[in-house]
Coordinates of C-alpha atoms in Angstrom, one line a residue:
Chain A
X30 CA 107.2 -93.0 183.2
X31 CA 107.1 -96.0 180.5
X32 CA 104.1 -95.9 178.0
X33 CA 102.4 -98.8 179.6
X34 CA 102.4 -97.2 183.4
X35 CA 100.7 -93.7 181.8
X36 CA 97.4 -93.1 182.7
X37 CA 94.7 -94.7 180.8
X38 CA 91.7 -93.0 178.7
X39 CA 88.3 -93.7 179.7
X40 CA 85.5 -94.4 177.6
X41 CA 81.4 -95.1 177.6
X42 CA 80.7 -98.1 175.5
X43 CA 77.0 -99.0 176.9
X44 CA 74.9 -97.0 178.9
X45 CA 70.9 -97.8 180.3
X46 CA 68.2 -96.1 182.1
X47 CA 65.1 -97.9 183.3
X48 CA 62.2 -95.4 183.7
X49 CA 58.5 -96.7 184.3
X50 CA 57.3 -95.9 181.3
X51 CA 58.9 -98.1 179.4
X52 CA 61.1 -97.9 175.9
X53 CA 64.6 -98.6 175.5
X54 CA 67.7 -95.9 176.7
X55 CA 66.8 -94.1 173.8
X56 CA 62.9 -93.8 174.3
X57 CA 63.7 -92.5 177.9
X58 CA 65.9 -89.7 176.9
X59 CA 63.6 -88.5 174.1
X60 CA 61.1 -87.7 176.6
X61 CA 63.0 -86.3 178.4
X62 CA 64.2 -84.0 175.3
X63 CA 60.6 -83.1 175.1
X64 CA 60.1 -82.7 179.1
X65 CA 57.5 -85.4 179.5
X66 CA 57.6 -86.5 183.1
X67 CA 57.5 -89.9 184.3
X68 CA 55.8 -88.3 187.5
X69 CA 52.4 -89.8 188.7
X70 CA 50.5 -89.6 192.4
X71 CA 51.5 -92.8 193.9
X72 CA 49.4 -94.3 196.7
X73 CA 51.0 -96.1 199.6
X74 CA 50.5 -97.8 202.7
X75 CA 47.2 -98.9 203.9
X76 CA 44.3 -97.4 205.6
X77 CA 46.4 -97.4 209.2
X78 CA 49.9 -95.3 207.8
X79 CA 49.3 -94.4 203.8
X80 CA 48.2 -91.5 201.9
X81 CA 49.2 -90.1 198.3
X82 CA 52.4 -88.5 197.1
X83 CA 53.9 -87.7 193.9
X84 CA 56.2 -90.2 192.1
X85 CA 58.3 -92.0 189.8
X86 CA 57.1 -95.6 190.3
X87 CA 57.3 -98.5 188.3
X88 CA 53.9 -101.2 187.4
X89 CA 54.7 -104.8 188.8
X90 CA 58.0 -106.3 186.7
X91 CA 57.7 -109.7 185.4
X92 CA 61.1 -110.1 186.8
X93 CA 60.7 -113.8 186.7
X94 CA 60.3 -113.8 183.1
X95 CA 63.3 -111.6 182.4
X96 CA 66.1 -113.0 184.8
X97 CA 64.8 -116.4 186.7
X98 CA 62.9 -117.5 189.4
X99 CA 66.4 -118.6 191.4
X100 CA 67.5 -114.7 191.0
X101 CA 64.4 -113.5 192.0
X102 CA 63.9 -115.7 194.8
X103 CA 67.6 -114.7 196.1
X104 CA 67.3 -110.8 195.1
X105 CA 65.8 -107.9 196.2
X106 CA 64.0 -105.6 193.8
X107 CA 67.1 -103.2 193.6
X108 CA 69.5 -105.9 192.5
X109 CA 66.7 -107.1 189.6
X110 CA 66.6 -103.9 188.5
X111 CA 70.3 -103.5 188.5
X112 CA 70.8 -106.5 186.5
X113 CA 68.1 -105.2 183.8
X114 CA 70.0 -101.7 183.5
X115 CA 73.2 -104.1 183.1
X116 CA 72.1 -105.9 181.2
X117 CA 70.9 -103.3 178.5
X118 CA 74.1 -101.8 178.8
X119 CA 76.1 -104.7 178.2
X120 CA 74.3 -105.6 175.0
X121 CA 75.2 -102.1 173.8
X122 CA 78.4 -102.6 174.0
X123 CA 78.6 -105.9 171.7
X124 CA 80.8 -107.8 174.5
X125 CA 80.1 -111.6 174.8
X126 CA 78.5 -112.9 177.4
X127 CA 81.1 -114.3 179.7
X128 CA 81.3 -117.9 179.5
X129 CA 84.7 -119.1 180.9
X130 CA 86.9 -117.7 184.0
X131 CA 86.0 -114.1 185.7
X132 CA 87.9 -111.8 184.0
X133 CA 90.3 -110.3 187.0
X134 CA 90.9 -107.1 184.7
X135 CA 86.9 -106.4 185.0
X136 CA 84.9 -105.7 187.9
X137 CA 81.7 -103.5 189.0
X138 CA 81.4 -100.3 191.2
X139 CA 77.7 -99.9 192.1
X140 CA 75.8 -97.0 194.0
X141 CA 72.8 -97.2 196.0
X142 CA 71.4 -95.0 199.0
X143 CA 69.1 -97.9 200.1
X144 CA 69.8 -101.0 198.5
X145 CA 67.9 -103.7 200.5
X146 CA 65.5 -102.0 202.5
X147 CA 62.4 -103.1 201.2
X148 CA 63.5 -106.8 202.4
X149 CA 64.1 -105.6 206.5
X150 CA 60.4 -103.7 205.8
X151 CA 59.0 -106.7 204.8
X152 CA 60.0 -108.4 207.6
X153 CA 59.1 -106.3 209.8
X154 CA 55.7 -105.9 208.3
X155 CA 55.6 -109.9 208.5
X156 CA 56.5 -110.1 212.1
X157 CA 54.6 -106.8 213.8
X158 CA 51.5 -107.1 211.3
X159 CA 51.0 -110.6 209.9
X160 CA 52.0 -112.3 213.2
X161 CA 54.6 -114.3 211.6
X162 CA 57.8 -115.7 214.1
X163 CA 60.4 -116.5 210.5
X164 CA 62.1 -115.2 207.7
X165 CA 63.0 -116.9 204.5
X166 CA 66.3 -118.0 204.7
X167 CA 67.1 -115.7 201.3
X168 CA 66.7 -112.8 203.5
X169 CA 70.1 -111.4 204.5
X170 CA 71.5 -112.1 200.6
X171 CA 68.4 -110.1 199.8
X172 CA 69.1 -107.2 201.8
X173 CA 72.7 -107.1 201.7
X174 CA 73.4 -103.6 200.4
X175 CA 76.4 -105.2 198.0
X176 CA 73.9 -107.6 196.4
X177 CA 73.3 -105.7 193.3
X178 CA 77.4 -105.1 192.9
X179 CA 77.5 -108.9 193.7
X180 CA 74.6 -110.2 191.2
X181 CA 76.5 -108.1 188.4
X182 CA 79.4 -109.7 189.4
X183 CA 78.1 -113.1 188.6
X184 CA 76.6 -112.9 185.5
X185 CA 78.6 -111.1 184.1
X186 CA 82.2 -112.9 185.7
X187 CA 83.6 -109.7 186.5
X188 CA 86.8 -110.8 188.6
X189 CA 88.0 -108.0 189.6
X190 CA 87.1 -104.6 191.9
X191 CA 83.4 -105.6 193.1
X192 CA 82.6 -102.4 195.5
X193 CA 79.6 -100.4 196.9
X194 CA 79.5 -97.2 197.2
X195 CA 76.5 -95.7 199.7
X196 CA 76.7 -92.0 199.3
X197 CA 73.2 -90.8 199.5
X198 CA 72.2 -88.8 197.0
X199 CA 75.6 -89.2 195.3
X200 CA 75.9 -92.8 195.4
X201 CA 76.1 -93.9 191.7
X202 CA 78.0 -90.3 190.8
X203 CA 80.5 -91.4 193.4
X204 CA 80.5 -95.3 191.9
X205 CA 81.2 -93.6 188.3
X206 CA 83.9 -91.8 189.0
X207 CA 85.9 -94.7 191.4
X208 CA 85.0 -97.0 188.8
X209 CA 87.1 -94.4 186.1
X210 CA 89.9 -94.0 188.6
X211 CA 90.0 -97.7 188.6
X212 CA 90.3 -98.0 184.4
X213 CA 92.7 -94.5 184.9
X214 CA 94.7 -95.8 186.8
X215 CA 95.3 -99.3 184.9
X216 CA 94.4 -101.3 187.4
X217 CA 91.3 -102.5 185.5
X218 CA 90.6 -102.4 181.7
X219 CA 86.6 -102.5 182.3
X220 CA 84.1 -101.4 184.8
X221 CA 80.0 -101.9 185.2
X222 CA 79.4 -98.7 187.2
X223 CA 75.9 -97.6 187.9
X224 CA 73.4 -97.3 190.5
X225 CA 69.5 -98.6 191.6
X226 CA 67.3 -97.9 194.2
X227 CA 63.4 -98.2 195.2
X228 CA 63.1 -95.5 197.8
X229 CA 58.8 -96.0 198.1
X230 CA 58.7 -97.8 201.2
X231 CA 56.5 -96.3 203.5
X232 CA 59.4 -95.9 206.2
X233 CA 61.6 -94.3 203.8
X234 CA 58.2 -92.2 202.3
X235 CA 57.1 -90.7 205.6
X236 CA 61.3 -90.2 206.5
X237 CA 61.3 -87.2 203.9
X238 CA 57.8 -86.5 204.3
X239 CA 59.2 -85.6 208.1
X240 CA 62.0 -83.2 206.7
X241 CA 59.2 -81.1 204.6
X242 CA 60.8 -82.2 201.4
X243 CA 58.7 -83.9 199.0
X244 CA 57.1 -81.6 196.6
X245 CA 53.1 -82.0 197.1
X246 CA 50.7 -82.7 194.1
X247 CA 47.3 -84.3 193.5
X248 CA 45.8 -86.6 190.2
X249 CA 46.2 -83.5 187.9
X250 CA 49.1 -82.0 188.9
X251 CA 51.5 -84.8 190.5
X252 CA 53.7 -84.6 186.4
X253 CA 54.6 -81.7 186.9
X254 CA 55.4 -81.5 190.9
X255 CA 59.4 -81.6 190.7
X256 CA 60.2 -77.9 189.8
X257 CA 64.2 -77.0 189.3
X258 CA 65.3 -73.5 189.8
X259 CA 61.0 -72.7 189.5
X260 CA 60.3 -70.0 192.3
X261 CA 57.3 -72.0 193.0
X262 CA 59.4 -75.2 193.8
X263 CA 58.2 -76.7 197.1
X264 CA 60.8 -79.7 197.1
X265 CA 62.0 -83.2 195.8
X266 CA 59.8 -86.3 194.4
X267 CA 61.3 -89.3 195.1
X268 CA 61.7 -91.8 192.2
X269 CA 62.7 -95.7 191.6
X270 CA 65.2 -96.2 188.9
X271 CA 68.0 -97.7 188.1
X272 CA 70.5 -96.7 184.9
X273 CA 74.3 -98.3 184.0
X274 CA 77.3 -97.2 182.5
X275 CA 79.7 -99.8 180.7
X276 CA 83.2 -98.0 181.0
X277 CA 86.6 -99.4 179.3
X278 CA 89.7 -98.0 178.6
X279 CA 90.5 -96.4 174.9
X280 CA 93.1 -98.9 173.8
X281 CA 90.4 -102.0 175.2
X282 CA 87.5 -100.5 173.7
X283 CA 89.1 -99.8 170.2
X284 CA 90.9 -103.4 170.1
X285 CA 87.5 -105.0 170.0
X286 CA 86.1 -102.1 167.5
X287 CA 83.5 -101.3 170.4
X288 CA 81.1 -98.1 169.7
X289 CA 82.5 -95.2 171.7
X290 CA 79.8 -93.5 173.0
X291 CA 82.0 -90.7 174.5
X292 CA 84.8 -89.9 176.8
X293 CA 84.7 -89.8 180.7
X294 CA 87.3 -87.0 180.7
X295 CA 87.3 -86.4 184.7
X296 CA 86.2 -87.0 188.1
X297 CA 86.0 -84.2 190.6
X298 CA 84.9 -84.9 194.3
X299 CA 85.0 -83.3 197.9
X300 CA 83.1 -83.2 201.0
X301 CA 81.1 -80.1 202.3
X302 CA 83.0 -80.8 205.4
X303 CA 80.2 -78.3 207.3
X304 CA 76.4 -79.4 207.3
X305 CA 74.9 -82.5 207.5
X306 CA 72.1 -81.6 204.8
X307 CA 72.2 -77.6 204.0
X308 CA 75.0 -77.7 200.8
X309 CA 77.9 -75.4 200.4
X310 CA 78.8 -74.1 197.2
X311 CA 82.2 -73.7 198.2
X312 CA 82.4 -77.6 198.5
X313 CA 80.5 -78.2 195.0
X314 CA 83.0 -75.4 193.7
X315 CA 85.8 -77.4 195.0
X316 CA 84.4 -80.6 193.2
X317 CA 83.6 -78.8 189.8
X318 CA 86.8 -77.8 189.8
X319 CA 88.4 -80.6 190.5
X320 CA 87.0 -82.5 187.5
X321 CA 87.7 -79.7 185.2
X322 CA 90.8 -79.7 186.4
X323 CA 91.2 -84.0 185.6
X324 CA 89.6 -83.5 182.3
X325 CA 91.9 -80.7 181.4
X326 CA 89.3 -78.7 180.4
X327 CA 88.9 -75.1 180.1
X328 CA 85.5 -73.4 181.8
X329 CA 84.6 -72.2 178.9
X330 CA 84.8 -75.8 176.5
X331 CA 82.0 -76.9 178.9
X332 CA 78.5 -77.0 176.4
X333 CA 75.9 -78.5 179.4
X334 CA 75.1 -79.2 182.8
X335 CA 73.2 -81.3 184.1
X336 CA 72.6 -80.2 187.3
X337 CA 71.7 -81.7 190.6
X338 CA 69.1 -79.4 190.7
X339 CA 66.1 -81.5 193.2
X340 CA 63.9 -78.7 193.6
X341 CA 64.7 -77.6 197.1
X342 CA 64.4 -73.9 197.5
X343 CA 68.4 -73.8 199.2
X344 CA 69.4 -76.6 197.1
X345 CA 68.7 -75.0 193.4
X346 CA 69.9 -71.4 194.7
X347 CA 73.5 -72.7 196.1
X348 CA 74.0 -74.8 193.2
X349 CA 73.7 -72.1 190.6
X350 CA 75.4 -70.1 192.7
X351 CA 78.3 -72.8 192.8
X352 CA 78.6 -72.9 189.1
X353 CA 78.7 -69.0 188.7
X354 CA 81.5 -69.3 190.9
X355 CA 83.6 -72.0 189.5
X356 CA 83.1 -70.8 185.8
X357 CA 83.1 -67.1 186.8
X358 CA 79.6 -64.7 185.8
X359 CA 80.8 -64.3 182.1
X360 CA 81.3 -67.8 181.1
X361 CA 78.7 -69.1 183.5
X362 CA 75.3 -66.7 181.8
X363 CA 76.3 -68.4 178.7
X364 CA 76.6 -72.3 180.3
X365 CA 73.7 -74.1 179.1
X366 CA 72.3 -75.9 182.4
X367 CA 68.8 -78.1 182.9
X368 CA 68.3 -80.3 185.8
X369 CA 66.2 -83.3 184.7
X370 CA 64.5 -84.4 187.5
X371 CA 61.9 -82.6 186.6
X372 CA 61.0 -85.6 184.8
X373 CA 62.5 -88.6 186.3
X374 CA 63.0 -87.2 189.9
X375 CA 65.2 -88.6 192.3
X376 CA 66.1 -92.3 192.3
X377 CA 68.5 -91.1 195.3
X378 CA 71.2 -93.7 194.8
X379 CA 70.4 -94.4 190.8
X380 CA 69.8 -90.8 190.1
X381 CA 73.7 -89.3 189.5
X382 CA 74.0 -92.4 186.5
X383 CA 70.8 -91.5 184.9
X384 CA 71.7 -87.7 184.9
X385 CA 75.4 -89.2 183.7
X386 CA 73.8 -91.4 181.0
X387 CA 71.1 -88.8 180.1
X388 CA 74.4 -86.0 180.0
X389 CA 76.2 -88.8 177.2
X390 CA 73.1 -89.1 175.2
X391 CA 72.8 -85.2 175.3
X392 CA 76.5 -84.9 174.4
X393 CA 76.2 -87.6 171.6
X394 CA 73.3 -86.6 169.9
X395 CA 73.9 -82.7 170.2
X396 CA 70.5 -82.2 171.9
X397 CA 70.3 -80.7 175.4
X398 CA 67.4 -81.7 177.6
X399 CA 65.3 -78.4 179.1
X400 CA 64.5 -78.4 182.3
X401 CA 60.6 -79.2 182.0
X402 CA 58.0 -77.0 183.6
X403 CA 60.5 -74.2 184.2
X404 CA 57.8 -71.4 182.8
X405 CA 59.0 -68.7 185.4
X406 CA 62.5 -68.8 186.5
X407 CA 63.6 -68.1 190.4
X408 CA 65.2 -64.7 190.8
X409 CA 68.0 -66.8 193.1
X410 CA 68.8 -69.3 190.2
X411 CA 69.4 -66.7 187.5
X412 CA 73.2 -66.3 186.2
X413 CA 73.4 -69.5 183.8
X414 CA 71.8 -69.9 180.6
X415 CA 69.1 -72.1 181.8
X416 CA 67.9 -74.9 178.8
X417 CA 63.9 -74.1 179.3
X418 CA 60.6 -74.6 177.4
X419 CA 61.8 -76.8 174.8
X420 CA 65.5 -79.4 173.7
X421 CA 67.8 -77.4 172.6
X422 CA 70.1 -78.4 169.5
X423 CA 74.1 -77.9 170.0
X424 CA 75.3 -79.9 167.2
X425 CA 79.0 -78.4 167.9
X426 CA 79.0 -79.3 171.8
X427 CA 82.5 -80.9 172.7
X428 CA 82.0 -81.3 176.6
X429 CA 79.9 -81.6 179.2
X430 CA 79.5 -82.2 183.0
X431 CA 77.2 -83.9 185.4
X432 CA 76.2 -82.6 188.9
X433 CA 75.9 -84.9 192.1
X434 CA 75.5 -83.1 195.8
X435 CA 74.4 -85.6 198.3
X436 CA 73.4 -85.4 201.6
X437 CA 75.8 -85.6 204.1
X438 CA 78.2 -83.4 201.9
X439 CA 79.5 -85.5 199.4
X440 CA 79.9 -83.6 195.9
X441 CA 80.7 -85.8 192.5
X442 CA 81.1 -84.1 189.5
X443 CA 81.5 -85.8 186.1
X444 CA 83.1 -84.8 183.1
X445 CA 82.4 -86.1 179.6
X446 CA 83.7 -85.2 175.9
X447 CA 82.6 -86.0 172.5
X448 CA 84.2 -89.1 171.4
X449 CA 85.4 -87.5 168.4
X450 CA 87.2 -84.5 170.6
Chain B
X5 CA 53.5 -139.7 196.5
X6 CA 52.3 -136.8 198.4
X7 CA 55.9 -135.6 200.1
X8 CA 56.8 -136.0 196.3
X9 CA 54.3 -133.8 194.7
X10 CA 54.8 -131.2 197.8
X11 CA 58.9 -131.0 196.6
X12 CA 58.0 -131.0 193.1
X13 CA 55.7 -127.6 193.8
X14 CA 58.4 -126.3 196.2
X15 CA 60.9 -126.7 193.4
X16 CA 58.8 -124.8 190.5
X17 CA 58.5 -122.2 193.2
X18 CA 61.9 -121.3 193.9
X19 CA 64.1 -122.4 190.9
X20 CA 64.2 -122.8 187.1
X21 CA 64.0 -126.6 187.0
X22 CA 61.3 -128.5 185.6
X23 CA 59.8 -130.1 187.8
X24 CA 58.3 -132.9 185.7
X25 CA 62.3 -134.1 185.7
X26 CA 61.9 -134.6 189.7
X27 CA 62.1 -138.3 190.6
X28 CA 62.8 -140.2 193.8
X29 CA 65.8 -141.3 192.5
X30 CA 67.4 -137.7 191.5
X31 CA 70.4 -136.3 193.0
X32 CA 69.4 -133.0 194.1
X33 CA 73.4 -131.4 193.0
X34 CA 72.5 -132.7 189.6
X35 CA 69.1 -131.1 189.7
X36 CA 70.8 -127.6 190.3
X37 CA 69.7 -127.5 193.7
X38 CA 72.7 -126.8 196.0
X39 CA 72.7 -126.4 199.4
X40 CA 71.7 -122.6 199.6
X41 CA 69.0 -123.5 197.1
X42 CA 68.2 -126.0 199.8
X43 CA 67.8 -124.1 202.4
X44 CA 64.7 -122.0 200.7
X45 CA 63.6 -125.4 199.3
X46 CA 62.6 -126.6 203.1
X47 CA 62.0 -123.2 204.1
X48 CA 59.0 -123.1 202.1
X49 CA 58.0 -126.6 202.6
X50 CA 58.0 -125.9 206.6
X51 CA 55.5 -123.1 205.4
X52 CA 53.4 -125.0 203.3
X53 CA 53.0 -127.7 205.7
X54 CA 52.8 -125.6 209.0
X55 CA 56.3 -127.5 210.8
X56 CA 59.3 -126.6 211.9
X57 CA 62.1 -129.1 210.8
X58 CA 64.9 -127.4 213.0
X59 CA 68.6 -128.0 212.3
X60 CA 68.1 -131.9 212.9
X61 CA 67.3 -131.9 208.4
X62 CA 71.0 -133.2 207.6
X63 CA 72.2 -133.3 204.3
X64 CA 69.9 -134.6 201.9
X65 CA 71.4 -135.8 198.8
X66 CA 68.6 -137.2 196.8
X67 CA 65.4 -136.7 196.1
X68 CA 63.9 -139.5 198.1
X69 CA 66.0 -138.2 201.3
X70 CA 64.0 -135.7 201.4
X71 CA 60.8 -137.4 201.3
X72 CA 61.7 -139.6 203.8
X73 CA 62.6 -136.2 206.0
X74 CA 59.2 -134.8 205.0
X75 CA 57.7 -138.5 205.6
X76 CA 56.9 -138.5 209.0
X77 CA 54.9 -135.0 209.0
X78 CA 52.5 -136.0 206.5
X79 CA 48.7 -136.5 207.9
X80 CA 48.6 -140.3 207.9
X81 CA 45.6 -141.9 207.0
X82 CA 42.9 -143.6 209.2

């Protein structure tokens, strides 16, 4: 095969994660190096359908102040906070702000479980409760679940692959890894791959609340509710959020003397292909695998995991079990794993590019987050070296992987390596 | 001047334009206002004044076509 048709290397030059309290990319992993959780008890709803539930929920945005009252007349709340994540990344990676044609060799892949729900429960709040008969006219480009993908897409006059990918729990996992394929496979020199989502509605709320899934938790305890691989651990907190990776290929990156913040080595993905929302580790083995496999690396150059890890009791269990499996029991009690949602829970279609941003920062810097509150560990999640109490410092750490298992069965698995190999 | 001021607020409500630059005479392509921005611009002046314009608006170009739209659903005096 000529040079130019090979395969492309992929790598991070910008990367973002919007957490409610506040501080740049950098801020928002050092807290979560010390295991401080962004977890409050949120109040919702009103006096007819409300109550209390633990959170990750951001204070009122001055969006208007930050993008425009046109975009925020014409967006939804996901897209705005899509286009702050991108817009942190961007200016991490020193490229211009686009001023002439859409570039047809750039485009965006986006993820989001929910995208523009809180615009249809608006509406229906106005029509069934405030006795109004019309919508604003904004309304379907509001709630268009590709208007985050699309708002990028503007601003930043990416020309090319504009897609949405709605994979539950995998959604921006999924939108990372077909956003690399894309750069891989040379049809594209640069992606905007990430995911947002604001999953607090009160339909959406009382939707898990139904499945017994949300971890409870009052005033005092509500931080520390979200409680990986913890034999205590009663379930998930749901979280906003929103987080961005700026992916380009090598010979793009280092033409422009961009940063290289490290290397997206692999993709690995399959379907359970059996139950609609109990996992199968056999499927997440299959996706580990798989990006192993892609990244050409061996089980044992792996330094960190970040897992899925949500805090259900099956979830935690199969996915350890999972890993054990695709690294084998002697590699795998010596495979450093944490699963930060303990402190930024689960922004359900945002969540796999925190955990992917959070899992280049870790790589980067040589400093593993622990999973926080994990003060007893669950006989069913031992067989991995779980990172616990406090950071852990691997200054020689050359690779690293990211977990995503969504509902439905969809499994993405991410590998990253050091930029310096 | 009141169908004036009412576009002038409508505008500062939904867009970036200064609405002090709002005259009779402005083109409303060369304000930035294009026919999707349009579409919100009436929305919320139907709201605001409590009417339904329906789909017989056309396409104002200026300024003062849509006052004279807005005109005729103004409280007259005496």
């Amino acid at each position: 095969m000529a040079e130019s048709r090979r395969q492309a290397r992929v790598v991070v030059t910008g990367l973002s994660i919007l957490d409610p309290l506040g501080g740049d990319t950098n801020a928002v992993f050092e807290r979560a190096v010390a295991g401080q959780s962004s977890v409050r008890l949120f109040p919702y709803g009103d006096e007819a359908i409300g109550g209390s539930t633990p959170a990750v929920h951001f204070d009122p945005i001055d969006f208007e102040a930050r993008l425009g009252k046109a975009t925020c007349r014409s967006t939804d709340p996901f897209a705005r906070l899509a286009l702050l994540a991108t817009e942190e990344a961007w200016q991490q990676t020193r490229l211009a702000r686009p001023t002439k044609e859409p570039d047809p060799r750039a485009g965006v892949h986006w993820g989001t479980a929910l995208g523009g729900i809180n615009t249809f429960e608006s509406g229906y709040r106005a029509f069934w409760k405030e006795g109004r008969k019309r919508l604003s006219p904004m309304s379907v480009v509001m709630g268009m679940n590709n208007a985050a993908a699309s708002q990028i897409g503007i601003r930043y006059g990416l020309g090319g692959r504009s897609v949405t990918h709605s994979v539950a729990c995998a959604s921006a996992a999924i939108a990372i890894g077909e956003a690399y394929e894309r750069i891989r496979d040379r049809e594209m020199d640069l992606m905007v791959a990430g995911g947002s989502d604001l999953p607090l509605g009160v339909g959406v709320l009382r939707a898990w609340d139904a499945m017994h899934m949300l971890a409870p938790g009052d005033e005092s305890s509500a931080h520390r509710a979200c409680l990986p691989f913890h034999p205590d651990r009663r379930g998930l907190v749901l979280a906003e959020g929103a987080a961005c990776l700026v992916l380009e290929s090598l010979e793009h990156a280092q033409r422009r003397g961009a940063p290289i913040l490290a290397e997206l080595a692999g993709y690995g993905a399959s379907n359970d292909a059996n139950h609609v929302v109990r996992p199968d580790h056999r499927g997440q083995v299959r996706a580990i695998r798989a990006a192993l496999a892609d990244a050409e690396l061996a089980p044992d150059a792996v330094g960190y995991i970040n897992a899925h890890g949500t805090a259900t009791t099956e979830g935690d269990a199969i996915e350890v079990r999972a890993i054990r499996e695709a690294f084998g029991d002697r590699c795998a009690e010596r495979l450093p794993v944490s699963a930060t949602k303990a402190v930024h829970g689960h922004a359900m279609g945002a969540t796999g590019a925190i955990e992917a941003a959070l899992t280049v920062l870790a790589l980067q810097q040589g400093k593993l987050p622990p999973t926080a509150h994990l003060d007893r560990l669950d006989s069913t999640c031992e067989g991995v070296d779980h990172v616990r109490g406090t950071a852990r410092e691997v200054p020689d750490i050359r690779a690293a992987l990211s977990n995503s298992f969504a509902f439905g069965g969809t499994n993405a698995v991410l590998a990253f390596t050091h930029p310096d190999g | 001047m009141q169908a004036l001021e009412l576009i002038r607020t409508g505008i500062a409500e939904n867009t970036d334009i200064d609405p002090a630059t709002v005259t009779p005479s402005s083109r409303l392509d060369e304000l930035g206002v294009d026919s999707f921005t349009l579409l919100e611009l009436i929305f919320t002046l139907e709201e605001q004044m409590e009417i339904e314009l329906g789909s017989d608006v056309g396409t104002p170009e200026t300024v003062q076509d849509l006052i004279d739209i807005l005109q005729p659903h103004l409280p007259t005096n005496g």
